[in-house]
Tab-separated table of C-alpha atoms in Angstrom:
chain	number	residue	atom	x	y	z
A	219	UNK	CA	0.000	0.000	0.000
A	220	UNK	CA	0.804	3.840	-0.246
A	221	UNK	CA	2.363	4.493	3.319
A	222	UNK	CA	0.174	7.261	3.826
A	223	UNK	CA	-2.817	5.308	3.093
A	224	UNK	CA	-1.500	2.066	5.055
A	225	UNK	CA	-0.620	4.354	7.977
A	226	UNK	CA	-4.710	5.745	7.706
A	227	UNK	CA	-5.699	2.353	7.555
A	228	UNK	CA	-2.944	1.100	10.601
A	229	UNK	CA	-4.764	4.234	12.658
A	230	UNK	CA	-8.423	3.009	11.880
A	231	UNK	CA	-7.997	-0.836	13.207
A	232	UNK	CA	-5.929	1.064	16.389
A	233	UNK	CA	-9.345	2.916	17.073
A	234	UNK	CA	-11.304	-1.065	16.386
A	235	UNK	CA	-8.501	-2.306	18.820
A	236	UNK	CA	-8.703	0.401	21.702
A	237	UNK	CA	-12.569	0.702	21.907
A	238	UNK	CA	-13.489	-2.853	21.168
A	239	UNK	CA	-16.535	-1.971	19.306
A	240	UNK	CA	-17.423	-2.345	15.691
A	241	UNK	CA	-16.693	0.958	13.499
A	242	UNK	CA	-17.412	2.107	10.044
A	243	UNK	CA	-14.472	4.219	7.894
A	244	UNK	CA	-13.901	5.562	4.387
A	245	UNK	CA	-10.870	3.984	3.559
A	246	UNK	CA	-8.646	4.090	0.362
A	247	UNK	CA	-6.821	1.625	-1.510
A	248	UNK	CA	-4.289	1.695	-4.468
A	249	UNK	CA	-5.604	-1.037	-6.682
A	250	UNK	CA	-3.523	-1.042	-10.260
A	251	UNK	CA	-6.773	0.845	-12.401
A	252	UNK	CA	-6.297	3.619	-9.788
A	253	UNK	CA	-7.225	4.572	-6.216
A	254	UNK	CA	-10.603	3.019	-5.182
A	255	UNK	CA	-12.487	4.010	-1.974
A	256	UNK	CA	-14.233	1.610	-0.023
A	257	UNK	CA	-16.796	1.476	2.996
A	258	UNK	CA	-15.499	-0.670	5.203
A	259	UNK	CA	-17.126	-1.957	8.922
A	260	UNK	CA	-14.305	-3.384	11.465
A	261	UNK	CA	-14.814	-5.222	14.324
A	262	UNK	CA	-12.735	-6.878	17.428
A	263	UNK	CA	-12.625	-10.877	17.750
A	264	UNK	CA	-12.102	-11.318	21.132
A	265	UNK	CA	-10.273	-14.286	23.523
A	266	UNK	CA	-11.810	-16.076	25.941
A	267	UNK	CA	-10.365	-13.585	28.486
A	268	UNK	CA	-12.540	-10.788	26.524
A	269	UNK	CA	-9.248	-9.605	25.073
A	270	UNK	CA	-9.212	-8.416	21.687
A	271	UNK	CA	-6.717	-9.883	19.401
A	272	UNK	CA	-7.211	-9.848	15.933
A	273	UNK	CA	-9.859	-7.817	13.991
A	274	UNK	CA	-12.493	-8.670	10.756
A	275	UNK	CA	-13.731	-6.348	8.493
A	276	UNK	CA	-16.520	-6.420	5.222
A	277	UNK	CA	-15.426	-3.473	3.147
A	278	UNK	CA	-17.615	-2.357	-0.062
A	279	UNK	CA	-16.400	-0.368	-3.045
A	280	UNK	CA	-18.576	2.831	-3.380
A	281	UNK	CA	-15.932	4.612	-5.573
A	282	UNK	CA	-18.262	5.123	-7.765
A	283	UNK	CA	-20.667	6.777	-5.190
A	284	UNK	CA	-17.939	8.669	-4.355
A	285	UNK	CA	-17.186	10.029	-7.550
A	286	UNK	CA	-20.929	10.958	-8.334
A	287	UNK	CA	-20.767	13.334	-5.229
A	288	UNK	CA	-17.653	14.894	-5.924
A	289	UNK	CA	-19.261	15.557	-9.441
A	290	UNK	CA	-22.482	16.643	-7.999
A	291	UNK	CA	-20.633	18.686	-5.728
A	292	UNK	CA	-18.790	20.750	-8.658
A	293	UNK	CA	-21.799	21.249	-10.089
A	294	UNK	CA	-23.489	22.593	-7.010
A	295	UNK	CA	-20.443	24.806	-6.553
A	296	UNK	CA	-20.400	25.980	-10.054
A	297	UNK	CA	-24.327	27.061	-10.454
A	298	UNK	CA	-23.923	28.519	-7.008
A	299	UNK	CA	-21.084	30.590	-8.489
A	300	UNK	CA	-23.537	31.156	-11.334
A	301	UNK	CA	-26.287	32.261	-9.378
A	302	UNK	CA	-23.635	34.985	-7.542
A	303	UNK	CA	-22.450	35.980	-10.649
A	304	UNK	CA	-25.734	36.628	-12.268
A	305	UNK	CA	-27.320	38.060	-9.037
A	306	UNK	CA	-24.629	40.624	-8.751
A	307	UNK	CA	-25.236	41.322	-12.585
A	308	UNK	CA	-28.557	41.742	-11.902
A	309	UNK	CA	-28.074	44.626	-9.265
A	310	UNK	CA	-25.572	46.158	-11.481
A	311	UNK	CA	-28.378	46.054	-13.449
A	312	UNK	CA	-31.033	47.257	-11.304
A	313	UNK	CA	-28.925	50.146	-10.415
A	314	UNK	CA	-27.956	51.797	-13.732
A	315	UNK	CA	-32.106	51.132	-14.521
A	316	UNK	CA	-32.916	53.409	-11.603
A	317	UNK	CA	-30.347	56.229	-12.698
A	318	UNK	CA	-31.353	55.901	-16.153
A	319	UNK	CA	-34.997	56.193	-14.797
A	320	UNK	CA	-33.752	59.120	-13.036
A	321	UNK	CA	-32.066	61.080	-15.665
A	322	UNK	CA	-35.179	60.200	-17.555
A	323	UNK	CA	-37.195	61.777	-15.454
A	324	UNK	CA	-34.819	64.582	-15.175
A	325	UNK	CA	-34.697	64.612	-18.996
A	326	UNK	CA	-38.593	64.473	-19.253
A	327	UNK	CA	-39.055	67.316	-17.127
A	328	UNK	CA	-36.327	69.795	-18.382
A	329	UNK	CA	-38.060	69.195	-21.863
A	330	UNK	CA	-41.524	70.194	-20.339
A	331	UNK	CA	-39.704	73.239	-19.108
A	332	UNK	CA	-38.668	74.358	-22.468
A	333	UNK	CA	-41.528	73.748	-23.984
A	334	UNK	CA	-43.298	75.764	-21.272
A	335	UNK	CA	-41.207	79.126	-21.458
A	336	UNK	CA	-41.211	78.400	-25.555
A	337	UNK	CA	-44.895	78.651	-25.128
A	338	UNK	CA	-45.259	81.002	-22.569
A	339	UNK	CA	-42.405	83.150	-24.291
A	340	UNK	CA	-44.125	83.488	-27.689
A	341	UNK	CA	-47.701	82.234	-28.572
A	342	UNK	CA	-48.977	83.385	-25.157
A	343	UNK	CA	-47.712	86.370	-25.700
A	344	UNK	CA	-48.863	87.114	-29.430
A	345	UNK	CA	-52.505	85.902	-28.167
A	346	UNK	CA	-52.318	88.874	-25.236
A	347	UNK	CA	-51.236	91.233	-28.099
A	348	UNK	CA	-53.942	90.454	-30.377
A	349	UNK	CA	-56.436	90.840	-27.708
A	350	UNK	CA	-55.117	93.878	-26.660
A	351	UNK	CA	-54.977	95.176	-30.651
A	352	UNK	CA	-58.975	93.515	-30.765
A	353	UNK	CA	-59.979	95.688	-27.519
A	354	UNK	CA	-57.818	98.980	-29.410
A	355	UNK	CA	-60.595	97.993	-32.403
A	356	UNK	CA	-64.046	97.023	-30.863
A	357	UNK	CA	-63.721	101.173	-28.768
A	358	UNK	CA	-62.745	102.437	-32.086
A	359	UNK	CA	-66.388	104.145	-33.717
A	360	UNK	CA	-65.382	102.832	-37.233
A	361	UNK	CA	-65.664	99.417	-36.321
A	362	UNK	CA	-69.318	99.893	-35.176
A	363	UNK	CA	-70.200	97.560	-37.635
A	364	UNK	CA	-67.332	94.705	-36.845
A	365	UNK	CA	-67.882	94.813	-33.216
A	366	UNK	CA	-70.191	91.391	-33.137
A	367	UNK	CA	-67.366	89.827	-35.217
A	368	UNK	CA	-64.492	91.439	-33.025
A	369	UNK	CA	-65.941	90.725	-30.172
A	370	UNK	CA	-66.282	87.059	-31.088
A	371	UNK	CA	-62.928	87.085	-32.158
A	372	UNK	CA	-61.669	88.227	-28.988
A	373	UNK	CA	-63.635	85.761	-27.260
A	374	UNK	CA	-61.676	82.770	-28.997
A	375	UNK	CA	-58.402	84.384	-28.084
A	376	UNK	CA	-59.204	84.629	-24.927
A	377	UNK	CA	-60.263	80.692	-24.522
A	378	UNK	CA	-57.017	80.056	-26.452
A	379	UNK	CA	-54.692	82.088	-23.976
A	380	UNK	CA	-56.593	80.250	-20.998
A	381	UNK	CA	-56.268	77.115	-22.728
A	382	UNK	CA	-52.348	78.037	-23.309
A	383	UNK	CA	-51.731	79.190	-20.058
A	384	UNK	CA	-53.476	75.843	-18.763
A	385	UNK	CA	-51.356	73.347	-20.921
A	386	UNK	CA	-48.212	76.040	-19.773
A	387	UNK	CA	-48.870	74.678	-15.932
A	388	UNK	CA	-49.293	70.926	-16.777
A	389	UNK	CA	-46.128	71.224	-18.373
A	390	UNK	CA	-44.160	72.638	-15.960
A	391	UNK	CA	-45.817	74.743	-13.427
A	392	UNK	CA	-43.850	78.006	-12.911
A	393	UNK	CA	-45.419	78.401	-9.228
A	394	UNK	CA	-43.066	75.288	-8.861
A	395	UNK	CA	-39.999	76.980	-9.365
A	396	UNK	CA	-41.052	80.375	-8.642
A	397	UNK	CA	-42.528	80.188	-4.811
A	398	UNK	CA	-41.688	76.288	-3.722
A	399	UNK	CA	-43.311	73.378	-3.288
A	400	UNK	CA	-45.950	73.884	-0.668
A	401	UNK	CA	-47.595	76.356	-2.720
A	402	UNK	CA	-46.999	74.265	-6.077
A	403	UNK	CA	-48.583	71.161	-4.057
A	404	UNK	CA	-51.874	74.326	-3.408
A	405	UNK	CA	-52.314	75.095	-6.558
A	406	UNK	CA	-52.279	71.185	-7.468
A	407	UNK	CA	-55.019	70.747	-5.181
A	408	UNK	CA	-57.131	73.565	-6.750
A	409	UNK	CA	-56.394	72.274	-10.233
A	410	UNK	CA	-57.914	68.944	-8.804
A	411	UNK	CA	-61.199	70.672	-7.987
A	412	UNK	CA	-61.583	70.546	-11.831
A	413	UNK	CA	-61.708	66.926	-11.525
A	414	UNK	CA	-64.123	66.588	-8.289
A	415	UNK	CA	-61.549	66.262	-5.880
A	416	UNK	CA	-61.256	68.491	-3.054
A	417	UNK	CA	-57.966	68.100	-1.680
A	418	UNK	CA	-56.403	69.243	1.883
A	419	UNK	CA	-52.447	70.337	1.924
A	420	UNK	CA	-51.031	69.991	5.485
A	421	UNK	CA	-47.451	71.382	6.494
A	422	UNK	CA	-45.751	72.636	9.481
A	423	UNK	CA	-43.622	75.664	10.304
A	424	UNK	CA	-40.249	74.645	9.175
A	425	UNK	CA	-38.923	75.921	5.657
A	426	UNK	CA	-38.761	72.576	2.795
A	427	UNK	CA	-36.011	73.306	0.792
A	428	UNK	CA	-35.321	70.637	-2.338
A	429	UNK	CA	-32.934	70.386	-4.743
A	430	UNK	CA	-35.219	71.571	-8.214
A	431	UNK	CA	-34.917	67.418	-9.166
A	432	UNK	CA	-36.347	66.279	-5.663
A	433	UNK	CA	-39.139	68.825	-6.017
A	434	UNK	CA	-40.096	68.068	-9.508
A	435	UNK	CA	-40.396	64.334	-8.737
A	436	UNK	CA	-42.171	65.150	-5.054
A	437	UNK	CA	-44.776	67.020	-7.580
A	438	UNK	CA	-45.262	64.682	-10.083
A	439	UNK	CA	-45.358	61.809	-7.421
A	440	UNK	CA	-48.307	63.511	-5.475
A	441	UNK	CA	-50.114	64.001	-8.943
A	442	UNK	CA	-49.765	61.168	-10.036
A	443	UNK	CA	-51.272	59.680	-6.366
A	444	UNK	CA	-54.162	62.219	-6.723
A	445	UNK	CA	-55.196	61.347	-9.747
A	446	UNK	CA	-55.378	57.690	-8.774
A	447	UNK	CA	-57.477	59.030	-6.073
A	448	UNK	CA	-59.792	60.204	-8.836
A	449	UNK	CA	-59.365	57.275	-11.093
A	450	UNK	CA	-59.915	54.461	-8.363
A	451	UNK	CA	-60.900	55.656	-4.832
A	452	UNK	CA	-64.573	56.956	-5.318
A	453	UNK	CA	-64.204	59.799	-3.192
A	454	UNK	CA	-64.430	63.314	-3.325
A	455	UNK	CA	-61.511	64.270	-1.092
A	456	UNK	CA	-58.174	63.670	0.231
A	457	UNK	CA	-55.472	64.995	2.420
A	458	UNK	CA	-51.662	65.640	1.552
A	459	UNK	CA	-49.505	66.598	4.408
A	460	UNK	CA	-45.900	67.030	4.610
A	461	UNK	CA	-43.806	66.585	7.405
A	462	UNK	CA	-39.802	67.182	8.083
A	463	UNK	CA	-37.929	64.692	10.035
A	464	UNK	CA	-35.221	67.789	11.438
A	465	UNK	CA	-32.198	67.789	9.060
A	466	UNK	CA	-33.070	63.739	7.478
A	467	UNK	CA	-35.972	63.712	5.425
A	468	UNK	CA	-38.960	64.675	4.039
A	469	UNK	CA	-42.038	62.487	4.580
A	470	UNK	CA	-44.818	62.988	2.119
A	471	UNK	CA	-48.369	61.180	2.802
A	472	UNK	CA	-51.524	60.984	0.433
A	473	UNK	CA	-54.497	59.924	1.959
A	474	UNK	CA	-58.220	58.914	1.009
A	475	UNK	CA	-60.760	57.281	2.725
A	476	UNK	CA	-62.257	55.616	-0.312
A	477	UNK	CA	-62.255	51.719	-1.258
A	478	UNK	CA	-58.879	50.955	-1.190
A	479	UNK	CA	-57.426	47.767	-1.988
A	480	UNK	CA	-54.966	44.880	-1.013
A	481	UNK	CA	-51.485	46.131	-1.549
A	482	UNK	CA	-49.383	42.971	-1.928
A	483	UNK	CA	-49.300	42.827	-5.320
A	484	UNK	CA	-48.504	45.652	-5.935
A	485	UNK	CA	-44.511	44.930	-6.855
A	486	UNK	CA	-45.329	42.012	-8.943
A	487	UNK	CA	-48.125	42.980	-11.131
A	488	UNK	CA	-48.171	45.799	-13.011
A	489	UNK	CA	-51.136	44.737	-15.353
A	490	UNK	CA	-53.834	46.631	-12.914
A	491	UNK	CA	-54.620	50.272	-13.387
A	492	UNK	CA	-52.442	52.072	-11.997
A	493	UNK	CA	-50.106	49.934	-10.938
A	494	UNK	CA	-47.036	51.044	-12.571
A	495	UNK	CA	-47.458	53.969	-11.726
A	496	UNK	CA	-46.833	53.241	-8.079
A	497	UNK	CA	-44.079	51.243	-9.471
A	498	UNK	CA	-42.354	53.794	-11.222
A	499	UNK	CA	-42.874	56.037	-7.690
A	500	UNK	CA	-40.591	53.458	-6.315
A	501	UNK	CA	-38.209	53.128	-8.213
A	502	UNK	CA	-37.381	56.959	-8.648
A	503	UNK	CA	-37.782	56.743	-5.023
A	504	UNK	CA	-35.068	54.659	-4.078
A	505	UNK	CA	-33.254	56.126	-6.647
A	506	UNK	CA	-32.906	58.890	-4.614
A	507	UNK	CA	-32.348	57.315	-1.385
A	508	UNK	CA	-35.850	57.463	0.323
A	509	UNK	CA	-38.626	54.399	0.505
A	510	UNK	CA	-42.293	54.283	-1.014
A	511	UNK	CA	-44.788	52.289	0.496
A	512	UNK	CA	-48.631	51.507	0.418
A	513	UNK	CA	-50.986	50.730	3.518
A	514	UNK	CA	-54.272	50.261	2.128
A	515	UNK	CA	-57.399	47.139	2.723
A	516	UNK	CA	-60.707	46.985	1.267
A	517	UNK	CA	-62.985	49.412	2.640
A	518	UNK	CA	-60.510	50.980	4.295
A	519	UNK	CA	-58.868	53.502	2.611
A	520	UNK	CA	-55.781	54.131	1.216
A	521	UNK	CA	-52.189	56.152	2.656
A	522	UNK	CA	-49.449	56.285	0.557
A	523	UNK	CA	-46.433	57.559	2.332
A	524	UNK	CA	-43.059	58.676	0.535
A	525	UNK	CA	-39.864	59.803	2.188
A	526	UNK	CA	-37.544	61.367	0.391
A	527	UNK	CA	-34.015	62.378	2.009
A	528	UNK	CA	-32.743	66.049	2.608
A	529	UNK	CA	-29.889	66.025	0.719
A	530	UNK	CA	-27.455	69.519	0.396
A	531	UNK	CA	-28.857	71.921	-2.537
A	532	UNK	CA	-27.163	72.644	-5.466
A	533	UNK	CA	-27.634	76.798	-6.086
A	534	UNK	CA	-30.893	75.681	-7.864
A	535	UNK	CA	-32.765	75.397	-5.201
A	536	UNK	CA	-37.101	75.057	-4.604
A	537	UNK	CA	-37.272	76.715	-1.476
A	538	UNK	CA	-41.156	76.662	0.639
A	539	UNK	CA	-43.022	80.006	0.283
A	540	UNK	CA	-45.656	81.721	1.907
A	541	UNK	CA	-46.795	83.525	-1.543
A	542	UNK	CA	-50.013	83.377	-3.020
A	543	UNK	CA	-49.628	81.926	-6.232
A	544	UNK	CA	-51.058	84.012	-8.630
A	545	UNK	CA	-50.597	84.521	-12.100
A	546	UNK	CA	-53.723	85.971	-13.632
A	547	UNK	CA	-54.698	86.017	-17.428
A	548	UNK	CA	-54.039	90.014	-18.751
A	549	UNK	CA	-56.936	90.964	-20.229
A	550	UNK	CA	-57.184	93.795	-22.544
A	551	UNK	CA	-56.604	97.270	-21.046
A	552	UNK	CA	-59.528	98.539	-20.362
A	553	UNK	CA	-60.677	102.215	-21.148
A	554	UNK	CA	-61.025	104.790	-18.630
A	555	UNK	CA	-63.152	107.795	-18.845
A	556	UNK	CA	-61.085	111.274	-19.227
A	557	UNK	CA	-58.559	112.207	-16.702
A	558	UNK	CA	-57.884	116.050	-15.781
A	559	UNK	CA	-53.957	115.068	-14.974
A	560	UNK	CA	-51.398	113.883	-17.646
A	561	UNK	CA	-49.747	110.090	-16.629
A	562	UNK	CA	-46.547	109.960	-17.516
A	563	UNK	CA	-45.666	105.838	-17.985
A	564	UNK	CA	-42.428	104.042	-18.097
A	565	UNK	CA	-43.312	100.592	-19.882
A	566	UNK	CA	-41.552	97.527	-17.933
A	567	UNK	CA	-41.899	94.456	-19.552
A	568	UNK	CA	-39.224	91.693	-20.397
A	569	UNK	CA	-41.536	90.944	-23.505
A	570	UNK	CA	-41.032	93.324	-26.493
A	571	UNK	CA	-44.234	92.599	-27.521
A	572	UNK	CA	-46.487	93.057	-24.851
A	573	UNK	CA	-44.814	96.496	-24.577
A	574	UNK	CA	-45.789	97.121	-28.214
A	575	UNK	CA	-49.285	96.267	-27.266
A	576	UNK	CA	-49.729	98.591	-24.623
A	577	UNK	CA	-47.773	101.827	-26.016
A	578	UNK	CA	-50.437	100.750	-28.699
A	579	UNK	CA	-53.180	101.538	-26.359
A	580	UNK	CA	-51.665	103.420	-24.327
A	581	UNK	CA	-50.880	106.286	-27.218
A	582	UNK	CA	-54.151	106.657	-28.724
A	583	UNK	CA	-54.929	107.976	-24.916
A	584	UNK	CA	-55.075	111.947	-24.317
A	585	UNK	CA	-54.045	112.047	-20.921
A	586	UNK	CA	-51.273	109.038	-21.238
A	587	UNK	CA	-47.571	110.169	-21.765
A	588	UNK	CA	-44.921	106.953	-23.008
A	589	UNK	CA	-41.604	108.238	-21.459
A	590	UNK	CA	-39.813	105.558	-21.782
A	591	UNK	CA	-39.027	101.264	-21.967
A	592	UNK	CA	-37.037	98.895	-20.337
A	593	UNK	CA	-36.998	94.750	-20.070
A	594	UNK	CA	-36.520	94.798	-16.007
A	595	UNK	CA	-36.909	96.672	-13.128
A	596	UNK	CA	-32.337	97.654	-13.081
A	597	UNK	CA	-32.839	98.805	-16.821
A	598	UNK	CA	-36.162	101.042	-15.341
């Protein structure tokens, strides 16, 4: 035999010897097709002074066996490595989906944005300009005639600013960027109205200040909960309320007390109404840092709560105001009666052409003196 596997073998029978009790081993042999392993069960023969003296063992090959559960055991080992390898591929993965979703987002909402000012910028303002030129022609006496038609006229441009300025704030609401979040999340709940739902903001004290990117998605996650509201709850109102956490977080909850639902399956199926959209909440969530999560049952309701962390601004910061947020259609100037005391007006505008429009009205005007234009108040 190999002397290492005659000394195993030597050490086994010492253990049959010193115990004098029947054992079982693994033991190896080298045979001349290889090394085979065998299961073999010693025991003592004893004297007839109950001495052991000799010893008898059965052995059975199971190299085979053997072999099969090293191979089994490779395999094991390898789809184990498998499964690691693909589960950390997988959150690789998972993470570059959440900060494409993210810039996505970001993308999505910087192109609203444009679009906004591009429409706010231009055919809003031509539309206030041709109502103010229509109001200039329905007061003048030759257009006694025209002043059914004019007035009809104006009448469409005025449901096409409103309409403009309304498809303006579902782009990207300037009250947003302009006075914060708590008065963005306001005017969302009036624009609900439109849709039947009364809706209740609730907020402490304590200043919110977001980065513009954690606002925009707080926004669009609380409309996008509202209007599930509307879709699904069969209720008339709900309740958003906002609550900081000191220096940490932000915790956001949207509540109804309508027919809610069972949660759970929420993360798997996505085939219900409104289901992805809670899904895509999530995932922009913890793409941030923060947690979404739904308590709802049957009968019962439903409270979605969000928390989103405080992170350090960048300079572009959303900051919470106490402003009302106003930003009312301009109607057409109207026309005074005759004043005893010359005006003198300095035009401020950063729009060229709604300062057109008004020196237009303006001039025709007795007791109105132009002086002067400027874009902003530091050229004024």
């Amino acid at each position: 035999l190999n002397p290492h596997l005659a000394r195993q073998i030597f050490a086994n029978d010492q253990k049959v010897l010193q115990s004098g009790t029947s054992q079982e081993f693994e033991e190896q042999f080298q045979l001349p097709d290889g090394i085979q392993t065998y299961l073999s069960v010693k025991f003592p023969l004893f004297d007839a002074a109950g001495t052991p003296y000799a010893i008898c063992g059965i052995g059975t090959d199971i190299t085979a066996r053997k072999q099969a559960e090293r191979a089994l055991q490779e395999l094991n080992d390898s789809l184990e490595q498998r499964v690691s390898d693909r589960t950390r591929d997988l959150l690789v993965y998972q993470e570059n989906l959440r900060a494409m979703t993210s810039e996505l987002v970001v993308t999505e909402q910087r192109e609203r944005r444009r679009l906004s000012t591009e429409l706010h910028d231009y055919l809003a303002q031509l539309l206030v300009v041709c109502r103010m030129k229509l109001a200039q022609a329905i007061n003048e006496e030759k257009a006694a005639g025209l002043k059914t038609n004019l007035k009809e006229i104006d009448q469409i441009l005025s449901d096409s600013l409103s309409y403009t300025r309304t498809l303006i704030a579902e782009l990207s609401p300037s009250i947003l960027y302009e006075l914060g979040l708590v008065p963005a999340l306001k005017w969302l709940g009036q624009q609900m109205e439109r849709h039947g739902l009364r809706v209740q903001v609730q907020h402490g004290e304590q200043a919110i200040e977001l980065s513009e990117d954690q606002a925009i998605f707080v926004f669009q996650a609380v409309r996008e909960l509202l209007f599930n509201i509307i879709k699904h709850s069969g209720v008339s109102e709900a309740i958003v309320s906002l609550d900081r956490h000191a220096d940490q977080d932000l915790k956001i909850l949207v509540q109804d007390a309508g027919k809610g639902f069972h949660p759970s399956p929420i993360s798997t199926d996505y085939s219900k109404p409104g289901r992805f959209g809670l899904f895509s909440i999530r995932e922009r969530t913890e793409a941030l840092g923060g947690h979404f999560y739904i308590e709802s049952a049957p009968g019962k309701g439903t409270q979605a709560t969000l928390v989103v962390p405080l992170q350090p601004v960048s300079p572009t910061v959303v900051s919470n105001s106490d402003s009302k947020d106003i930003q009312k259609t301009l109607d057409p100037v109207a026309q005074g009666g005759s004043r005893k005391k010359v005006v003198r007006i300095l035009l401020v505008d950063d729009h060229a052409m709604i300062r057109e429009g008004i020196r237009t009205l303006l001039e025709h005007q007795e007791d109105f003196v132009i002086v002067g234009e400027a874009k902003n108040g530091e050229e004024a």
